[in-house]
Amino acid sequence: MVNLSFFLLSALTLVHAASSPPWYPSPEAGTVVLDLRWKQALQKAQQVVANMTLPEKVNVTTGVGLEMGLCVGNTGAVDRLGIKSFCLQDGPLGIRHADKVTVFPAGIAMASTFSRDLVYRRGAAMGRENKRKGVDIHLGPVVGPLGRHAQAGRNWEGFSADCYLAGKLGAQSIMGTQSENVLAVVKHLVGNEQEHFRQFLEWKFIFNYTTLQAQVSSNIDDRTMNEAYLWPFADAVRANVGSVMCSYQQVNGTGSCENSALLNGKLKHEMGFQGFVMSDWYAQQSGALSALSGLDMSMPGQDVLGALFWGPTLTTMVLNGTVDEARLDDMVTRILTPLFYVKIDGRKPNFSSFTPNSEGPLYAGVPKIQFNQTNTTVNYHVDARDVSSQDIALESAQAAVILLKNDYGLLPILDLPSVSSINVFGIASQIGPNGPVCAEDMTCSDGALITGWGSGSVYPTEYQSPYEALRERAMENEVYVSGTTVSWNLDAVKGLAAEADINVIYVLADSGEGLGQEDGDRRNVSLWHNGDELIKTVASMNRNNIVVVTTVGPIDMEPWIDHVNVSAVVLTGPAGDFGGKAIASVIFGDYSPSGKLPFTIAKNITDYIPIVLDVPKDGKPQSNFSEGTLIDYKRFDHFNTTPRYEFGYGLSYSNFSFADLDLQVEESISEFLPSPALPLNASKPDNLHPPSISDARIPPGFKRIPSFVYPWVEGNVTRGPPFTVDTNSSRVSTASGGVGGNPMLWSNVATLTHSVNNQGPHGSSVVAQMYISFPQDFPTAPRQLRGFDRTPLMLVGETRQLHYNINWRDLAVWDPEIQSWRVQRGEYTVYVGRSSRDVLLTQTFVVK
Ligand code: BGC
């Protein structure tokens, strides 16, 4: 039965939520209790800011312009105070535009490991590589898009359509990266769920949607915002993330980088975020409004047409009183504090994002005709990789492999000693015709899928194709491997398909960021390169076929999944440098799969939520999140829709028993959060250099580089018309009061343990998942993930205890009436099992 009240509630709250109420003034850093290390960093930043002149402060807040430094983003330096130009580089699965770096498995592949440990270690390894390349600020991890739409172009950059999983893994990634003195940036806040119409000018003029009047607005009701889309950002804040990137599209009718309700109200006040908000590249759309609404750093420094919202304009706005000096001070304090917190050092980028050659211009963004610069060494080709980063990348790629089907025990091959030949099929088995780095930002897909495309891609340096990896592994057992990538002329594959003991068919589905090309989002969820027909043809010729899918998200498997000869299916997200090797080790049985689907695979494409593809009459596309929190498995469970493979599903070569469930729940669990502590005084030292027009002038004799963004003003500064916002529109939220929000949100209210035993026949890691169903006064999805663990059981017969902490927030719903969280009274049920539908242990408890 469809729960109508759920929709009524969502629909009603949506009516309220499609506009963003004002929330001013922007909260200052340092008004909540901080850990000692952060507090010391804050005090140091405050001292530095007190000694800065107006243009020096502005210089830190504004990028120097696109391609005007070696990294994708570069801030202005303050030499007098030893503040260098910071290097900002994508992210999130390695180092974009660099050579000799590791391509780690993408976020979506990491999510299928369900491993906090691996995600932390990958984050730390990326941190180390960034440091070696001279990067200060790593533009990752991604927890938005979350994955509302199966077809959204950038889902693979993030972890999972489940906000709990995305939040926990995002936090590990941040802690790992920041432990290596590199700042992490969680992105994109918030509702960045599709590429179509994400930016106005891009879609209107480059992709020719002439009637477009504004970028798409993600209209998200209050409950959904808190319980789904903001949820993982709160985990990131709690993990002391240094920066949050606001997104391109609008949130409830206002650009997310000038959305005071979002940045001031939710992020800085309610979640107590202490770092800085950076704009996505060209996502800023206003000067004063974005400053007052909580934006702290403008990237890349000018807008797409070259106009300057900040830089000299911000200097002018402080001089003429439009933007309070205190707001600028807070921006700079928020930027410097986390950089001091992670102990940033004097490293400099030793590579260029804009040429692969050793020699090149320092300022690639300025046309030759305007500025004659001689090339210098920009790429030192420093090898950032080391044995440990390679090991982590391989281990992660192995742990990411999901075994979906294994009829007749076809896998692993080592269990079938009589196999002597394998034939390999599919374009995805080989490196494409243009090499592993197939095009700029990997915007192509005519070979093995290593990463998706766009700013989140990384160039492989030495890449072994899946075919080569399988061949190398097979040789150890004297198994002969041959194959073809022919995918369209299927008559030509038939002979080969009949020949070998086993066929392995590598197929893929790719997507990416709508960067300079319209097709970021997928047009459908089908396999690429005639994959369905290839599988069916090969399967029709041989009894033993293994399908290997590498994909950016859910795919349609219906054309072949029930084919009697498709005996085994393994699936992985884009798994980076070692994707091929990982698959080979799973196929042979050196590694028993333990990966679990981080999304649902539907039987019907209509079971997914469609992307908004049309421009309405008024030119302003609206994406109404009217399904509320019912995305991915929550949606399938709610509507009782049978998926092909559910969220959390994945087989192993071994069998596991789960037992001994023990649930300890606090005697009394508070229904509401306690009042938050009163804000502390930010207690800053006095400024030594009040804003002055003389400081703001360009120093005599200074030679400008054309296109470079400087903070200095020219001409006279006169008071303009006042820019007013309602400075009394802030509201104290009871959900506030600490880093990550009211500390009680994170307090432990229940603990659950159970044992898991490996019953053989293989040593293997195992992933367990814990879901909770809530009382329905506030209708919620039938089950929500609230715990997971992955543990190695390498000996047959081995038993281990798994342990889950349940926080107060894990039981809470957002009550729009009181504008805060509450824990409903009533019966809760915990489910522990192998997937969201395969439950092995269950217990209820009552919150009185
Ligand atoms: C992307 C961001 C990225 C930025 C810098 C934008 O197009 O949306 O995720 O960090 O570019 O490359």
mmCIF file of C-alpha atoms in Angstrom, residues 77 174 238 317 440 470 542:
data_model
loop_
_atom_site.group_PDB
_atom_site.id
_atom_site.type_symbol
_atom_site.label_atom_id
_atom_site.label_comp_id
_atom_site.label_asym_id
_atom_site.label_seq_id
_atom_site.Cartn_x
_atom_site.Cartn_y
_atom_site.Cartn_z
ATOM 1 C CA ALA A 77 49.562 35.561 -1.986
ATOM 2 C CA ILE A 174 38.496 13.902 4.846
ATOM 3 C CA ARG A 238 31.921 16.948 12.236
ATOM 4 C CA MET A 317 32.725 47.195 -1.270
ATOM 5 C CA GLU A 440 41.416 15.819 -22.140
ATOM 6 C CA LEU A 470 43.901 -11.467 -16.947
ATOM 7 C CA ASN A 542 29.184 -21.185 -25.053
#
